[in-house]
Structure formats: C-alpha cells, structure tokens
C-alpha cells in the first residue's frame, strides 16, 4: 500500500504560480510512474500531467501545456507540478496518483491505470 500526500495548493490570483508536491508516506516511490489529475466542482476528474519513473518521459494535457511542468526528485522522494499563469478554470482539487511498482517507464493518462491516490489539494484561482 502506498499513501500519497499532496501539498502546495491554495488561493491565488489569475496569473500567479503554484508548485504542488506529492510524496509517499513511509516509502520510496522511485519505481512508480506518477500522474497528476484534477477535479473541478461538478466535473469529472481529468488528467493533467504524468512522469515516468526515471523522469525520461513526460506528457501534459492540452489545457496545461506550456504552463505546467511535472518533475520528480527521487532523492527527495517527491514529485512536483509547477503551474504558471494560472487561470480561474484551473480551480480544482489536484490529486497525484501512482501506478504499481514497475520496471517500465510510462506516462499513463487514464485514471484507471493508477493504483494509488492521494487525498488531494485544493487550488483556487480568483479572477
């Protein structure tokens, strides 16, 4: 079992930046591919970005491409999502997710490809 903890959310103004963090509680997740998803009120959870276990592969949703950067520091056991030029439509609860331990570096984009999920961190962007 992997428990993920997200942090870094908050209330910001349009145009501001935030860096979200995701870390597992009590274990390393260097062998996991990691994704970020978000869910706005009344909407389905949507893919934001993912990064492979070795950081060699990243993929982004069109909605954040050019504004978001996913990265990981396996020595710090943390994955980051840097979001710049935030817009009101970025308002959502942001979740990180990990697939099973794997030797394959992948960038899954579907939520059902992930086994473990955090509780989420709220990002609110005011106009």
Short mmCIF file of C-alpha atoms in Angstrom, two decimals:
data_model
loop_
_atom_site.label_atom_id
_atom_site.label_comp_id
_atom_site.label_asym_id
_atom_site.label_seq_id
_atom_site.Cartn_x
_atom_site.Cartn_y
_atom_site.Cartn_z
CA UNK A 1 0.00 0.00 0.00
CA UNK A 2 1.29 3.45 -0.93
CA UNK A 3 -0.12 6.53 0.79
CA UNK A 4 0.37 9.70 -1.18
CA UNK A 5 0.25 13.17 0.32
CA UNK A 6 -0.22 16.28 -1.79
CA UNK A 7 0.64 19.79 -0.66
CA UNK A 8 1.10 23.25 -2.07
CA UNK A 9 -2.42 24.20 -3.01
CA UNK A 10 -4.03 27.46 -2.04
CA UNK A 11 -5.90 30.56 -3.11
CA UNK A 12 -4.12 32.62 -5.75
CA UNK A 13 -4.95 35.25 -8.32
CA UNK A 14 -5.06 34.74 -12.05
CA UNK A 15 -1.57 34.91 -13.48
CA UNK A 16 0.10 33.63 -10.33
CA UNK A 17 2.10 30.41 -9.98
CA UNK A 18 1.93 27.45 -7.64
CA UNK A 19 4.09 24.42 -7.10
CA UNK A 20 2.28 21.33 -5.95
CA UNK A 21 4.14 18.49 -4.28
CA UNK A 22 3.37 14.81 -3.93
CA UNK A 23 5.22 12.47 -1.63
CA UNK A 24 4.55 8.97 -0.38
CA UNK A 25 4.23 8.37 3.31
CA UNK A 26 6.81 5.99 4.60
CA UNK A 27 8.24 4.53 1.44
CA UNK A 28 10.06 5.30 -1.75
CA UNK A 29 8.16 5.58 -5.00
CA UNK A 30 11.10 5.77 -7.37
CA UNK A 31 9.77 2.63 -9.09
CA UNK A 32 6.37 4.18 -9.79
CA UNK A 33 5.13 6.26 -12.67
CA UNK A 34 3.28 9.28 -11.28
CA UNK A 35 0.39 11.32 -12.59
CA UNK A 36 -1.46 14.47 -11.61
CA UNK A 37 -5.19 14.77 -12.10
CA UNK A 38 -7.71 17.42 -11.13
CA UNK A 39 -11.40 17.60 -10.48
CA UNK A 40 -13.42 20.79 -10.59
CA UNK A 41 -16.83 21.06 -8.93
CA UNK A 42 -19.46 19.29 -10.98
CA UNK A 43 -16.94 17.90 -13.43
CA UNK A 44 -15.21 14.59 -13.95
CA UNK A 45 -11.65 14.03 -12.85
CA UNK A 46 -9.28 14.91 -15.67
CA UNK A 47 -5.69 14.16 -16.49
CA UNK A 48 -3.16 16.97 -16.06
CA UNK A 49 0.33 15.51 -16.43
CA UNK A 50 2.38 12.39 -15.84
CA UNK A 51 6.03 11.47 -15.49
CA UNK A 52 7.78 8.16 -15.87
CA UNK A 53 9.73 6.53 -13.08
CA UNK A 54 13.07 7.66 -14.47
CA UNK A 55 11.85 11.14 -15.46
CA UNK A 56 12.69 10.48 -19.09
CA UNK A 57 9.08 10.74 -20.24
CA UNK A 58 6.51 13.42 -19.50
CA UNK A 59 3.14 14.20 -21.02
CA UNK A 60 0.70 17.04 -20.47
CA UNK A 61 -2.95 17.72 -21.08
CA UNK A 62 -3.52 20.36 -23.73
CA UNK A 63 -5.14 22.57 -21.09
CA UNK A 64 -1.85 22.97 -19.19
CA UNK A 65 0.71 22.51 -21.93
CA UNK A 66 3.16 25.38 -21.85
CA UNK A 67 2.05 26.42 -18.35
CA UNK A 68 2.68 23.29 -16.36
CA UNK A 69 5.85 21.37 -15.62
CA UNK A 70 5.95 17.99 -13.92
CA UNK A 71 9.21 16.87 -12.38
CA UNK A 72 10.46 14.47 -9.77
CA UNK A 73 13.35 14.25 -7.38
CA UNK A 74 13.74 10.62 -6.43
CA UNK A 75 16.42 11.52 -3.88
CA UNK A 76 13.82 13.67 -2.13
CA UNK A 77 11.09 11.16 -2.91
CA UNK A 78 8.86 13.92 -4.26
CA UNK A 79 7.05 14.72 -7.48
CA UNK A 80 6.23 18.32 -8.34
CA UNK A 81 3.73 20.06 -10.55
CA UNK A 82 4.70 23.63 -11.28
CA UNK A 83 1.75 25.61 -12.61
CA UNK A 84 2.32 29.08 -14.07
CA UNK A 85 -0.04 31.70 -15.48
CA UNK A 86 -2.90 30.22 -13.53
CA UNK A 87 -6.42 30.78 -14.78
CA UNK A 88 -9.76 30.62 -12.97
CA UNK A 89 -10.53 27.46 -14.95
CA UNK A 90 -7.57 25.79 -13.22
CA UNK A 91 -9.58 25.85 -10.00
CA UNK A 92 -9.94 22.26 -8.84
CA UNK A 93 -8.80 19.68 -6.35
CA UNK A 94 -5.50 18.32 -7.60
CA UNK A 95 -4.63 14.69 -6.99
CA UNK A 96 -1.43 12.78 -7.50
CA UNK A 97 -1.52 9.10 -8.34
CA UNK A 98 0.96 6.25 -8.61
CA UNK A 99 0.76 3.07 -10.59
CA UNK A 100 2.14 -0.21 -9.28
CA UNK A 101 5.88 -0.69 -8.88
CA UNK A 102 7.18 -1.31 -12.35
CA UNK A 103 10.34 -1.56 -14.39
CA UNK A 104 8.59 0.13 -17.29
CA UNK A 105 8.85 3.88 -17.65
CA UNK A 106 5.44 5.05 -18.83
CA UNK A 107 3.20 8.07 -18.71
CA UNK A 108 -0.32 6.77 -18.11
CA UNK A 109 -3.10 9.23 -18.82
CA UNK A 110 -6.18 7.31 -17.69
CA UNK A 111 -7.18 7.31 -14.06
CA UNK A 112 -7.85 3.56 -14.10
CA UNK A 113 -4.18 2.96 -14.86
CA UNK A 114 -3.24 4.20 -11.40
CA UNK A 115 -3.48 2.14 -8.27
CA UNK A 116 -2.78 4.64 -5.50
CA UNK A 117 -4.22 8.11 -4.95
CA UNK A 118 -3.70 10.96 -2.58
CA UNK A 119 -6.44 12.91 -0.82
CA UNK A 120 -5.95 15.97 -2.99
CA UNK A 121 -5.01 19.59 -2.51
CA UNK A 122 -7.34 22.47 -3.36
CA UNK A 123 -6.24 25.09 -5.88
CA UNK A 124 -8.47 28.12 -6.23
CA UNK A 125 -7.68 30.82 -8.78
CA UNK A 126 -9.56 34.09 -8.49
CA UNK A 127 -10.05 36.39 -11.44
#
